[in-house]
Structure formats: structure tokens, C-alpha cells
PDB file of C-alpha atoms in Angstrom:
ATOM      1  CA  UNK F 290       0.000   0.000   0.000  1.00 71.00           C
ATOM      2  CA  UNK F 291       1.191   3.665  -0.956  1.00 80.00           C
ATOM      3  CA  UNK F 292       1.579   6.364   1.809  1.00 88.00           C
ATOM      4  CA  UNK F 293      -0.398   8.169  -0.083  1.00 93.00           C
ATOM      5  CA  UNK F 294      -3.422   7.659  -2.014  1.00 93.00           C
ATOM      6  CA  UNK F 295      -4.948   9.754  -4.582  1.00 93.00           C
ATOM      7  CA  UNK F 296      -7.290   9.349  -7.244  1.00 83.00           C
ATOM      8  CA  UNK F 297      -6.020   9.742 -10.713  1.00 78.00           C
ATOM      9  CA  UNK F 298      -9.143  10.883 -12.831  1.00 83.00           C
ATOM     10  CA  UNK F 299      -9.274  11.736 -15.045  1.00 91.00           C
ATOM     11  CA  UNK F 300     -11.742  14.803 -13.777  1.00 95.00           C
ATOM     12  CA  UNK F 301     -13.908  16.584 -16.324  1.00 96.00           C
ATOM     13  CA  UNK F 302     -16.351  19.187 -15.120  1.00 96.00           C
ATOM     14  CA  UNK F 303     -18.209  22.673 -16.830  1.00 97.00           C
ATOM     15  CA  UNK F 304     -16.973  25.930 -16.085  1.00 97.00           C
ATOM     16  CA  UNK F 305     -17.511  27.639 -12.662  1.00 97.00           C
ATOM     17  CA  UNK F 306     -18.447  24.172 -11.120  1.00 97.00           C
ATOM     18  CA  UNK F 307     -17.002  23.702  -7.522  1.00 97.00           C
ATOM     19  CA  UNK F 308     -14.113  21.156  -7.915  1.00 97.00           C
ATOM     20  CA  UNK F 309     -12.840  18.883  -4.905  1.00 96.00           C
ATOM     21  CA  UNK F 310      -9.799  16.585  -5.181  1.00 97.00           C
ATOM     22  CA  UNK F 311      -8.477  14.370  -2.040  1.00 96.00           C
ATOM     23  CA  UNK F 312      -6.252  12.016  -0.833  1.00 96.00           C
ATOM     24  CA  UNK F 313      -5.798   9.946   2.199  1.00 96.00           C
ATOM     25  CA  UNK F 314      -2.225   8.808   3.812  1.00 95.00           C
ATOM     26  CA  UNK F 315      -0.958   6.219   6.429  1.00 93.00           C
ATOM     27  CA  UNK F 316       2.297   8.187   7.689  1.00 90.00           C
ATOM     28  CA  UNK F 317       0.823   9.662  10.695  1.00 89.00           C
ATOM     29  CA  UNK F 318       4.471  11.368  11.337  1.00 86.00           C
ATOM     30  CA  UNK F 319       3.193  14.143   7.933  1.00 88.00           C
ATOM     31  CA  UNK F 320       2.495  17.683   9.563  1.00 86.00           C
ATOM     32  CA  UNK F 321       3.246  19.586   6.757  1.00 88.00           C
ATOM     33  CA  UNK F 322       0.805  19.510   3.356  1.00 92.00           C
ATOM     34  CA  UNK F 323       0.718  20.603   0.294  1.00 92.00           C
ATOM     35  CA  UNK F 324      -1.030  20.890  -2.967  1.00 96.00           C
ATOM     36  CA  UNK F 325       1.232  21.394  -6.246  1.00 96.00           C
ATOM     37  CA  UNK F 326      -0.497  22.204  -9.596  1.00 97.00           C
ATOM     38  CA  UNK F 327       1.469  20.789 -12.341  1.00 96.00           C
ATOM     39  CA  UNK F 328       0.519  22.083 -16.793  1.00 95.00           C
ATOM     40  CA  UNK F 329       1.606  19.954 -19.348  1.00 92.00           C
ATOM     41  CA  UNK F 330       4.830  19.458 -20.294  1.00 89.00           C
ATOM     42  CA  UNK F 331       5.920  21.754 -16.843  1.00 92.00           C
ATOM     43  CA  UNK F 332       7.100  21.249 -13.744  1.00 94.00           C
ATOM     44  CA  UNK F 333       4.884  21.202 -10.412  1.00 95.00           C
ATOM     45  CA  UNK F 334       4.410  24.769  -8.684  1.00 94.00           C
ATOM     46  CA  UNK F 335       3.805  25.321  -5.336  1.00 92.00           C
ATOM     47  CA  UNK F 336      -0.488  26.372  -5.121  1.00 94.00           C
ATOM     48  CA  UNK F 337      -1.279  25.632  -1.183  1.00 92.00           C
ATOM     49  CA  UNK F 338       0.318  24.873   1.960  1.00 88.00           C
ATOM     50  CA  UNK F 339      -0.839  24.082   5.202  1.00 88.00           C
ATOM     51  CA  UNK F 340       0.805  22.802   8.590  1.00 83.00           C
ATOM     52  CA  UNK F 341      -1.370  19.942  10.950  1.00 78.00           C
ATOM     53  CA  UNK F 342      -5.126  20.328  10.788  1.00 82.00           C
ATOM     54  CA  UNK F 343      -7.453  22.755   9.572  1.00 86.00           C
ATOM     55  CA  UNK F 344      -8.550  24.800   6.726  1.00 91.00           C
ATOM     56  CA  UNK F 345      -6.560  27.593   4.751  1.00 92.00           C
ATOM     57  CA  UNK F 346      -8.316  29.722   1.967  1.00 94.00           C
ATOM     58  CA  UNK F 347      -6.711  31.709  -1.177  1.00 93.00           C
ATOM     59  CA  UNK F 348      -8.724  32.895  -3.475  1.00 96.00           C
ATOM     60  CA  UNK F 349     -10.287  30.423  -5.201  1.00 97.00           C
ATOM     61  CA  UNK F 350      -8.677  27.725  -3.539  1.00 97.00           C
ATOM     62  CA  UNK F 351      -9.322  25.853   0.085  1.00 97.00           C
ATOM     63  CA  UNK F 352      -6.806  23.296   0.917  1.00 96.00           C
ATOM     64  CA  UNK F 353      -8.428  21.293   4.485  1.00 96.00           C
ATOM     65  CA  UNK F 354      -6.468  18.067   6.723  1.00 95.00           C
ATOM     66  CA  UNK F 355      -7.732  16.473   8.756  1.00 94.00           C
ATOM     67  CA  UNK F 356      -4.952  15.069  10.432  1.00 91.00           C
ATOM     68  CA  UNK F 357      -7.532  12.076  12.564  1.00 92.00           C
ATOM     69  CA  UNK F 358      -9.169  10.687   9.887  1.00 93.00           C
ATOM     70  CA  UNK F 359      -5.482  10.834   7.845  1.00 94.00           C
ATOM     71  CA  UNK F 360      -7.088  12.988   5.012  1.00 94.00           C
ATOM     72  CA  UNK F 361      -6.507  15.816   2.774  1.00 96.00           C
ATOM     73  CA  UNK F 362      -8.523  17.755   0.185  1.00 96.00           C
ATOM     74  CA  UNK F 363      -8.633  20.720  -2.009  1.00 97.00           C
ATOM     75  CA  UNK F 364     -11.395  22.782  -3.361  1.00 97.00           C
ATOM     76  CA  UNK F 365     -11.805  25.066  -6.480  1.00 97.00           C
ATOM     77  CA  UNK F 366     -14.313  27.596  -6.578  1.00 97.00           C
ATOM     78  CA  UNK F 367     -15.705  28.808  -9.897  1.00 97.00           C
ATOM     79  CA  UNK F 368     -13.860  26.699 -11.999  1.00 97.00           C
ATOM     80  CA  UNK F 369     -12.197  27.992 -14.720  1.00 97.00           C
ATOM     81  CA  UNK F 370     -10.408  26.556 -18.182  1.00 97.00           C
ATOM     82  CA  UNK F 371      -7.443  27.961 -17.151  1.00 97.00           C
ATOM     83  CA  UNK F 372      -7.061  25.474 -14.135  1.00 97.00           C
ATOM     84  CA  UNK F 373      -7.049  22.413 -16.280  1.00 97.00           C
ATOM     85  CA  UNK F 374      -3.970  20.681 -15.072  1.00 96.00           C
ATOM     86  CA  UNK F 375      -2.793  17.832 -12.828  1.00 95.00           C
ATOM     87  CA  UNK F 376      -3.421  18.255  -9.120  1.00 97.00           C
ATOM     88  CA  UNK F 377      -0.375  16.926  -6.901  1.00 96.00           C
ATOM     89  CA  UNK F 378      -0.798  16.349  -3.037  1.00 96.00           C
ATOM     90  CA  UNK F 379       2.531  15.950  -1.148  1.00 93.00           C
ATOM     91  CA  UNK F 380       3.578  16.044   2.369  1.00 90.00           C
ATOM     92  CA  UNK F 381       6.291  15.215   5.128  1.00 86.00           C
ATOM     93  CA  UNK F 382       6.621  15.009   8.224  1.00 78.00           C
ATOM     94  CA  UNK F 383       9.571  15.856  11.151  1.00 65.00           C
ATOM     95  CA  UNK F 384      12.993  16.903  10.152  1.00 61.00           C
ATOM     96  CA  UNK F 385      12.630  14.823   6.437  1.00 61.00           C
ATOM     97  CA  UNK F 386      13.855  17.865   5.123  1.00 61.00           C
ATOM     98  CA  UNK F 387      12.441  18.577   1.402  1.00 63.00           C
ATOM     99  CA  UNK F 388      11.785  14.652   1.081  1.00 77.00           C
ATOM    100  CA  UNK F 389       8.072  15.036   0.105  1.00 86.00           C
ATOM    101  CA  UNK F 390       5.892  11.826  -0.680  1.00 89.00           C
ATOM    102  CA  UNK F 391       3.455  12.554  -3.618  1.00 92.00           C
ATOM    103  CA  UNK F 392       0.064  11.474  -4.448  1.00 94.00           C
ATOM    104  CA  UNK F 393      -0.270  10.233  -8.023  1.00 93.00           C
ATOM    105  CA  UNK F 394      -1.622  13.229  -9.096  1.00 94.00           C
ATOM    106  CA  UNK F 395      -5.319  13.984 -10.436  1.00 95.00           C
ATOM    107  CA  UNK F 396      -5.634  15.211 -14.085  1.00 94.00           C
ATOM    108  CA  UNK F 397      -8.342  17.878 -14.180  1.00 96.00           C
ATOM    109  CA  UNK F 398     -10.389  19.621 -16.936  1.00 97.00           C
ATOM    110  CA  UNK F 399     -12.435  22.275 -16.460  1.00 97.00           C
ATOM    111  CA  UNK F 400     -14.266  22.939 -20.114  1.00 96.00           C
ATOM    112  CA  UNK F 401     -16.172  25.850 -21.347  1.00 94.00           C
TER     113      UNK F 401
ATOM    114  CA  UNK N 259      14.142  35.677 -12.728  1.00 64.00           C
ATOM    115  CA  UNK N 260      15.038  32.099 -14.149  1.00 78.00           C
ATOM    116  CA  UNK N 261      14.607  30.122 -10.520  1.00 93.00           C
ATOM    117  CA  UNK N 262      15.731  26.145 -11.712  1.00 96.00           C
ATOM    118  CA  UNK N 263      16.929  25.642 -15.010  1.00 96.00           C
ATOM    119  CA  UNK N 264      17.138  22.076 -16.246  1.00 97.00           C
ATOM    120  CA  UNK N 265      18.921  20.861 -19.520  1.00 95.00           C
ATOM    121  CA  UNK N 266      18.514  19.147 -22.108  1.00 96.00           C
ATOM    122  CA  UNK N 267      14.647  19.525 -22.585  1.00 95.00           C
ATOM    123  CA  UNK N 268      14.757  15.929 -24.355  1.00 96.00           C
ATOM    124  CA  UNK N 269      16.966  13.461 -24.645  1.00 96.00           C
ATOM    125  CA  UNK N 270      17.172   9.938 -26.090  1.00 96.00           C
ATOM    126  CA  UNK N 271      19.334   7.235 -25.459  1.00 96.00           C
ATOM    127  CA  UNK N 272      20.336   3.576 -26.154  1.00 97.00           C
ATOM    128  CA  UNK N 273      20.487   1.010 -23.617  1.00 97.00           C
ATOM    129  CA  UNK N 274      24.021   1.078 -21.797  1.00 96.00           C
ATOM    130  CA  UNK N 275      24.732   4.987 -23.116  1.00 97.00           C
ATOM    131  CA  UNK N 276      25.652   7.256 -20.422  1.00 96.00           C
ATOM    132  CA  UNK N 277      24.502  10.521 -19.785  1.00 96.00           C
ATOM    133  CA  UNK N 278      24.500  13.575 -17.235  1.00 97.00           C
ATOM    134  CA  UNK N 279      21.522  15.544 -16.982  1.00 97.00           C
ATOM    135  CA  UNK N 280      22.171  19.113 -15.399  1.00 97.00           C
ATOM    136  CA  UNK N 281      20.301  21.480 -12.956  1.00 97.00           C
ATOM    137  CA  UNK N 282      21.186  24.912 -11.861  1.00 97.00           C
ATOM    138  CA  UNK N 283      19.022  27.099  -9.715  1.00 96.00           C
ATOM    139  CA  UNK N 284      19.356  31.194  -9.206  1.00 95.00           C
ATOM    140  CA  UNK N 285      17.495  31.076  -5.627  1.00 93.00           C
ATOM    141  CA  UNK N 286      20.131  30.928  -3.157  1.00 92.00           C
ATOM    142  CA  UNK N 287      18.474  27.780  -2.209  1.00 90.00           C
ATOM    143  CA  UNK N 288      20.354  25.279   0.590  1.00 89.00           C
ATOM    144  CA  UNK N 289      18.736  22.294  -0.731  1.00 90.00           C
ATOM    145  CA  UNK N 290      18.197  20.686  -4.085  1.00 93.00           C
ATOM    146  CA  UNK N 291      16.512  17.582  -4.867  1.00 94.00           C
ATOM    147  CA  UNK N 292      16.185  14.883  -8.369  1.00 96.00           C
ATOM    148  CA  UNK N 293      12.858  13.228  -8.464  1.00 96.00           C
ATOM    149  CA  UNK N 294      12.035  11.519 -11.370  1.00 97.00           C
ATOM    150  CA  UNK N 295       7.932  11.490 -12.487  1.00 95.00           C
ATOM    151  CA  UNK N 296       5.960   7.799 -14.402  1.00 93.00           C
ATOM    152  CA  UNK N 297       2.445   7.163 -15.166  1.00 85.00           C
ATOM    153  CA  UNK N 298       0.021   6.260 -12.334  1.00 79.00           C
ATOM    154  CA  UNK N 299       3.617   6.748  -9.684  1.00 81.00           C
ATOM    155  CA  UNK N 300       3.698  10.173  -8.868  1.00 85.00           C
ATOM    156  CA  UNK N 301       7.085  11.986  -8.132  1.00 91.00           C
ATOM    157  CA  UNK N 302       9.718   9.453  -6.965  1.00 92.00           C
ATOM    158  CA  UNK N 303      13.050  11.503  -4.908  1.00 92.00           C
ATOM    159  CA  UNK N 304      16.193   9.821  -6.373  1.00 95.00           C
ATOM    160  CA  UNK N 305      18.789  11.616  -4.719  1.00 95.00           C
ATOM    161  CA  UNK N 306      18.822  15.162  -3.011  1.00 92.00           C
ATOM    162  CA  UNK N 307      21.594  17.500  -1.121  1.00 92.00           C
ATOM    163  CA  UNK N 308      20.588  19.028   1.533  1.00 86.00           C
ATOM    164  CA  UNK N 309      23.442  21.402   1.874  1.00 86.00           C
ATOM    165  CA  UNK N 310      27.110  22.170  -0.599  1.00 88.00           C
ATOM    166  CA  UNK N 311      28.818  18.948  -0.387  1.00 88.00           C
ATOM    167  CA  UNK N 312      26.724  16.627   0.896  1.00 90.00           C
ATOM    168  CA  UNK N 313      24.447  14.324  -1.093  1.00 94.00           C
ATOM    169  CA  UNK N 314      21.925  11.614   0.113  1.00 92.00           C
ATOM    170  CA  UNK N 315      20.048   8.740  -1.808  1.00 93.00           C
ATOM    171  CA  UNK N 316      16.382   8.980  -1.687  1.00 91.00           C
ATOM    172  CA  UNK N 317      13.506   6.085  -2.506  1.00 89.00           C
ATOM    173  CA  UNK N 318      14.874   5.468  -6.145  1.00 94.00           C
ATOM    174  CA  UNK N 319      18.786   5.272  -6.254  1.00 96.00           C
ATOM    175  CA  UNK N 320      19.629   2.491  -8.267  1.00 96.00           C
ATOM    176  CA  UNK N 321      21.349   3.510 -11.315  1.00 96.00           C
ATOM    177  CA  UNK N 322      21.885   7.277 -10.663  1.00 97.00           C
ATOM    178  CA  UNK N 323      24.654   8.923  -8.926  1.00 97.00           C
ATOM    179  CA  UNK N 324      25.010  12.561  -8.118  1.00 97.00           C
ATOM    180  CA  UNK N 325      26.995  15.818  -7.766  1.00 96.00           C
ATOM    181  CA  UNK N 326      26.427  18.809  -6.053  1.00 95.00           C
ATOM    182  CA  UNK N 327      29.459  20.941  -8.186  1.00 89.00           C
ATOM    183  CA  UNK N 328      28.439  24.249  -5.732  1.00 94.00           C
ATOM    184  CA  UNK N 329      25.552  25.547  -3.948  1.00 94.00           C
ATOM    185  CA  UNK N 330      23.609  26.440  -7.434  1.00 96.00           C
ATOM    186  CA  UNK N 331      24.763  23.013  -9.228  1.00 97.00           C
ATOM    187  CA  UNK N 332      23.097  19.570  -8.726  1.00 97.00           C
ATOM    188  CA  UNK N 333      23.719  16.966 -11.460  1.00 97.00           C
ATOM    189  CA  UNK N 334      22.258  13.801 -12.219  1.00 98.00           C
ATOM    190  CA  UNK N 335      23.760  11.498 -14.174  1.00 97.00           C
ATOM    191  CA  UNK N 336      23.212   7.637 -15.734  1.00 96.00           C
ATOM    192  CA  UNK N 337      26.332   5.451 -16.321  1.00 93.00           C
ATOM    193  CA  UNK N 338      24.382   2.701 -18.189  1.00 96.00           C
ATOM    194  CA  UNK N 339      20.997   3.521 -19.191  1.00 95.00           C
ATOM    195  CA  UNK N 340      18.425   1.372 -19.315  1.00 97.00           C
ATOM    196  CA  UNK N 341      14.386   1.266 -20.950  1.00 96.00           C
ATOM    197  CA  UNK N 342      13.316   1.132 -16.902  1.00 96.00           C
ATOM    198  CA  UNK N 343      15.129   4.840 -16.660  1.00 97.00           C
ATOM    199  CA  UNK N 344      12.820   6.527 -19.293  1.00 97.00           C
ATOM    200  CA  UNK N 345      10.628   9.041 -17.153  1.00 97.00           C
ATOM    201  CA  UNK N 346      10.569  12.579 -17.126  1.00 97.00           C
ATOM    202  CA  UNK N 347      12.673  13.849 -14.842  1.00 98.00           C
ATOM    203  CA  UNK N 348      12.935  17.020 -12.288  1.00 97.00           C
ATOM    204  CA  UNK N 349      15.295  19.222 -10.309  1.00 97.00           C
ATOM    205  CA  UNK N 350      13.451  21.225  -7.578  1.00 95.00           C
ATOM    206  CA  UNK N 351      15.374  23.494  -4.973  1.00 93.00           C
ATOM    207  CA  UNK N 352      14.361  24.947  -1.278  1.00 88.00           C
ATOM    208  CA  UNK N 353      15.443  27.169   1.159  1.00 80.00           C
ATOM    209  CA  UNK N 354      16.190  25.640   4.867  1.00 66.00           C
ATOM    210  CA  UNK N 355      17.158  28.982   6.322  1.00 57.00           C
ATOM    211  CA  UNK N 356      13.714  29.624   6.062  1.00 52.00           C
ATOM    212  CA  UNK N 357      10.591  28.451   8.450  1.00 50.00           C
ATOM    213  CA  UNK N 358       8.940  26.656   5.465  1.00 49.00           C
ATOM    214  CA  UNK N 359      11.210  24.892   4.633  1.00 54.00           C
ATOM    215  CA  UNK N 360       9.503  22.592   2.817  1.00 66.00           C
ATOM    216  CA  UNK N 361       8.263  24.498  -0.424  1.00 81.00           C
ATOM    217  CA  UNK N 362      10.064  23.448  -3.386  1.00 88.00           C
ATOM    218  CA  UNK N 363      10.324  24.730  -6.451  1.00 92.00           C
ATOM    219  CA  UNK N 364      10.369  22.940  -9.428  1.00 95.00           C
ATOM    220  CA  UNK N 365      12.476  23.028 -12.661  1.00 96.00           C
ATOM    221  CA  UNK N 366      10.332  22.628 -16.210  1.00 95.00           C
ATOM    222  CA  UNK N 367      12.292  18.903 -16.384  1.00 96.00           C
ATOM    223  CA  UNK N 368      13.860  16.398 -18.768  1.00 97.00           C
ATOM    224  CA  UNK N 369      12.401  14.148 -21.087  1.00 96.00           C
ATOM    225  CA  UNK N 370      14.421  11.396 -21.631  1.00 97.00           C
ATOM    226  CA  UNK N 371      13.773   7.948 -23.692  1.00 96.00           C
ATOM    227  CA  UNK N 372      16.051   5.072 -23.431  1.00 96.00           C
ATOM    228  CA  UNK N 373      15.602   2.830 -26.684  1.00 96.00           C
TER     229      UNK N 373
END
């Protein structure tokens, strides 16, 4: 079993629909997670970030953990074509040092 | 404003051809990392350097080795490719001096084939 589980899609929804995207883990040493956003033929960048439980909101974007039931999600507001991409959860825990464990990724399209 | 540069773009290779791929970031960063990215895997850390002149393996060393040339230069390179190394591979870089410490930041990657 993978440390950490996500679902690959593929994801296909309309424009401005609400999108979420999750994944679950086993390491209960993670504190620290993150969402990446990855475009074709680019490398991942940095969208959210969060430390132990609880919700943090940017813009569009909610990233929630809930560190007891070992689960992580993301949401996107008003959807838009522009954030058709693949959706990378990572995290680490302790002193690991810049060792992140990734989720498979989720390809999502969001289409006019 | 460059941040990680990665070269080549693409690459392919025969079976048992050796090659270095190169990474080189403008950040100031402490740490640098080589992950390497397959279908349905997710990003897999080959090797990383925590700090000038030290290097560690990661979850995928087998067939790599590494060198970090100065604080901006981390190299990866294959002695003897083989078909099980094509993937698309990444540099990413980070900053321990800071309190996040964990956010890296990702180089646009290689491409590579091995025939």
C-alpha cells in the first residue's frame, strides 16, 4: 500500500463548477501539506500549503487536513479553463527535510 | 528571474549509453533535490543534497549517482541507461534557512527515452 493515495481521474467538469480533489495517507508522522499544480509538459508549482489540521483559503482555492481521519482535500471555486492541469498532493513530516511523498496526481479539466 | 533551469529539454538514449543531466538554480536555495515522475507513480526523490557537499540517496537510487558541483549546481547522471530509466525527470530546490522549509520549487524537467 502507498503512503499516499490519490485518485487519478481523469476529472472533467463545466466551467464555474465547484471542484474537490483528495487524498488519504498512512504516515501519521506528515504535519506539513501541500497541494502542487502541475501544466503539461511543466514542472509542479507550489499552489497551497498548510501545517497539521485545519482549513486555509486563497482565493479560489481551500486546501483542508484532517490530520484524525489521515485525510486531505482541495477545493476550487468557480472553476475555470485555465485550471485544467494535474493536481499533486505531497507532504512530510519531522525533520525529512524537502523529502516530500506525492500522491499520483489527479488530471483535471475544467471545459467551457 | 530564471529560478531552476534544467537541460537538455529531451533526450534519447540507447540502452548502456551514459549521460548527465544538469540542474542549476538562481534562488540561493540550501537544498536541491532529483525526483524523477511515471504514469500512475507520482514523483519518486532519487537523490537530493541538503546542503554544498553533501548528497543523500532517496527512494529510487539504483542507477543514478550525483553531484552537487556548488551551492547552485546539482547533477544527475546515468552510467548505463536502461528502458526502466525513461521518465521525465525534475530538479526542484528549497530554502532551509527559512521556516517553510519545505516548499520546493520545481524546474520545467527532462524528457528522456532510453531505446
Amino acid at each position: 500500500q502507498k503512503e499516499v493515495e490519490q485518485d487519478p481521474g481523469p476529472l472533467s467538469v463545466p466551467e464555474g463548477a465547484i471542484v474537490s480533489l483528495n487524498c488519504t495517507y498512512s504516515n501519521s508522522a506528515f504535519q506539513y501539506f501541500m497541494w502542487y499544480r502541475q501544466y503539461s509538459r511543466k514542472g509542479p508549482e507550489l499552489l497551497m500549503y498548510t501545517y497539521s489540521s485545519g482549513n486555509k483559503e486563497d482565493g479560489r482555492f481551500t486546501a483542508q487536513v484532517d490530520k484524525s481521519s489521515k485525510y486531505i482535500s482541495l477545493f476550487i471555486r468557480d472553476s475555470q479553463p485555465s485550471d485544467s492541469a494535474t493536481y499533486l498532493c505531497a507532504m512530510i513530516g519531522g525533520t525529512s527535510y524537502g523529502k516530500l511523498t506525492f500522491g499520483q496526481g489527479t488530471i483535471l479539466t475544467v471545459h467551457p | 528571474n530564471a529560478g531552476v533551469t534544467q537541460t537538455p529539454k529531451f533526450q534519447v538514449l540507447k540502452t548502456g549509453q551514459s549521460m548527465t543531466l544538469q540542474c542549476a538554480q538562481d534562488m540561493n536555495h540550501n537544498s536541491m533535490y532529483w525526483y524523477r515522475q511515471d504514469p500512475g507513480m507520482g514523483l519518486r526523490l532519487i537523490y537530493y543534497s541538503a546542503s554544498e557537499g553533501t548528497t543523500d540517496k532517496g527512494e529510487v537510487p539504483n542507477g543514478y549517482n550525483v553531484s552537487r558541483l556548488n551551492k547552485r549546481e546539482f547533477s544527475l547522471r546515468l552510467e548505463s541507461a536502461a528502458p526502466s530509466q525513461t521518465s521525465v525527470y525534475f530538479c526542484a530546490s528549497s530554502d532551509h534557512n527559512r521556516a517553510a522549509n519545505e516548499k520546493l520549487f520545481f524546474g520545467s524537467g527532462t524528457q528522456l527515452s532510453v531505446l
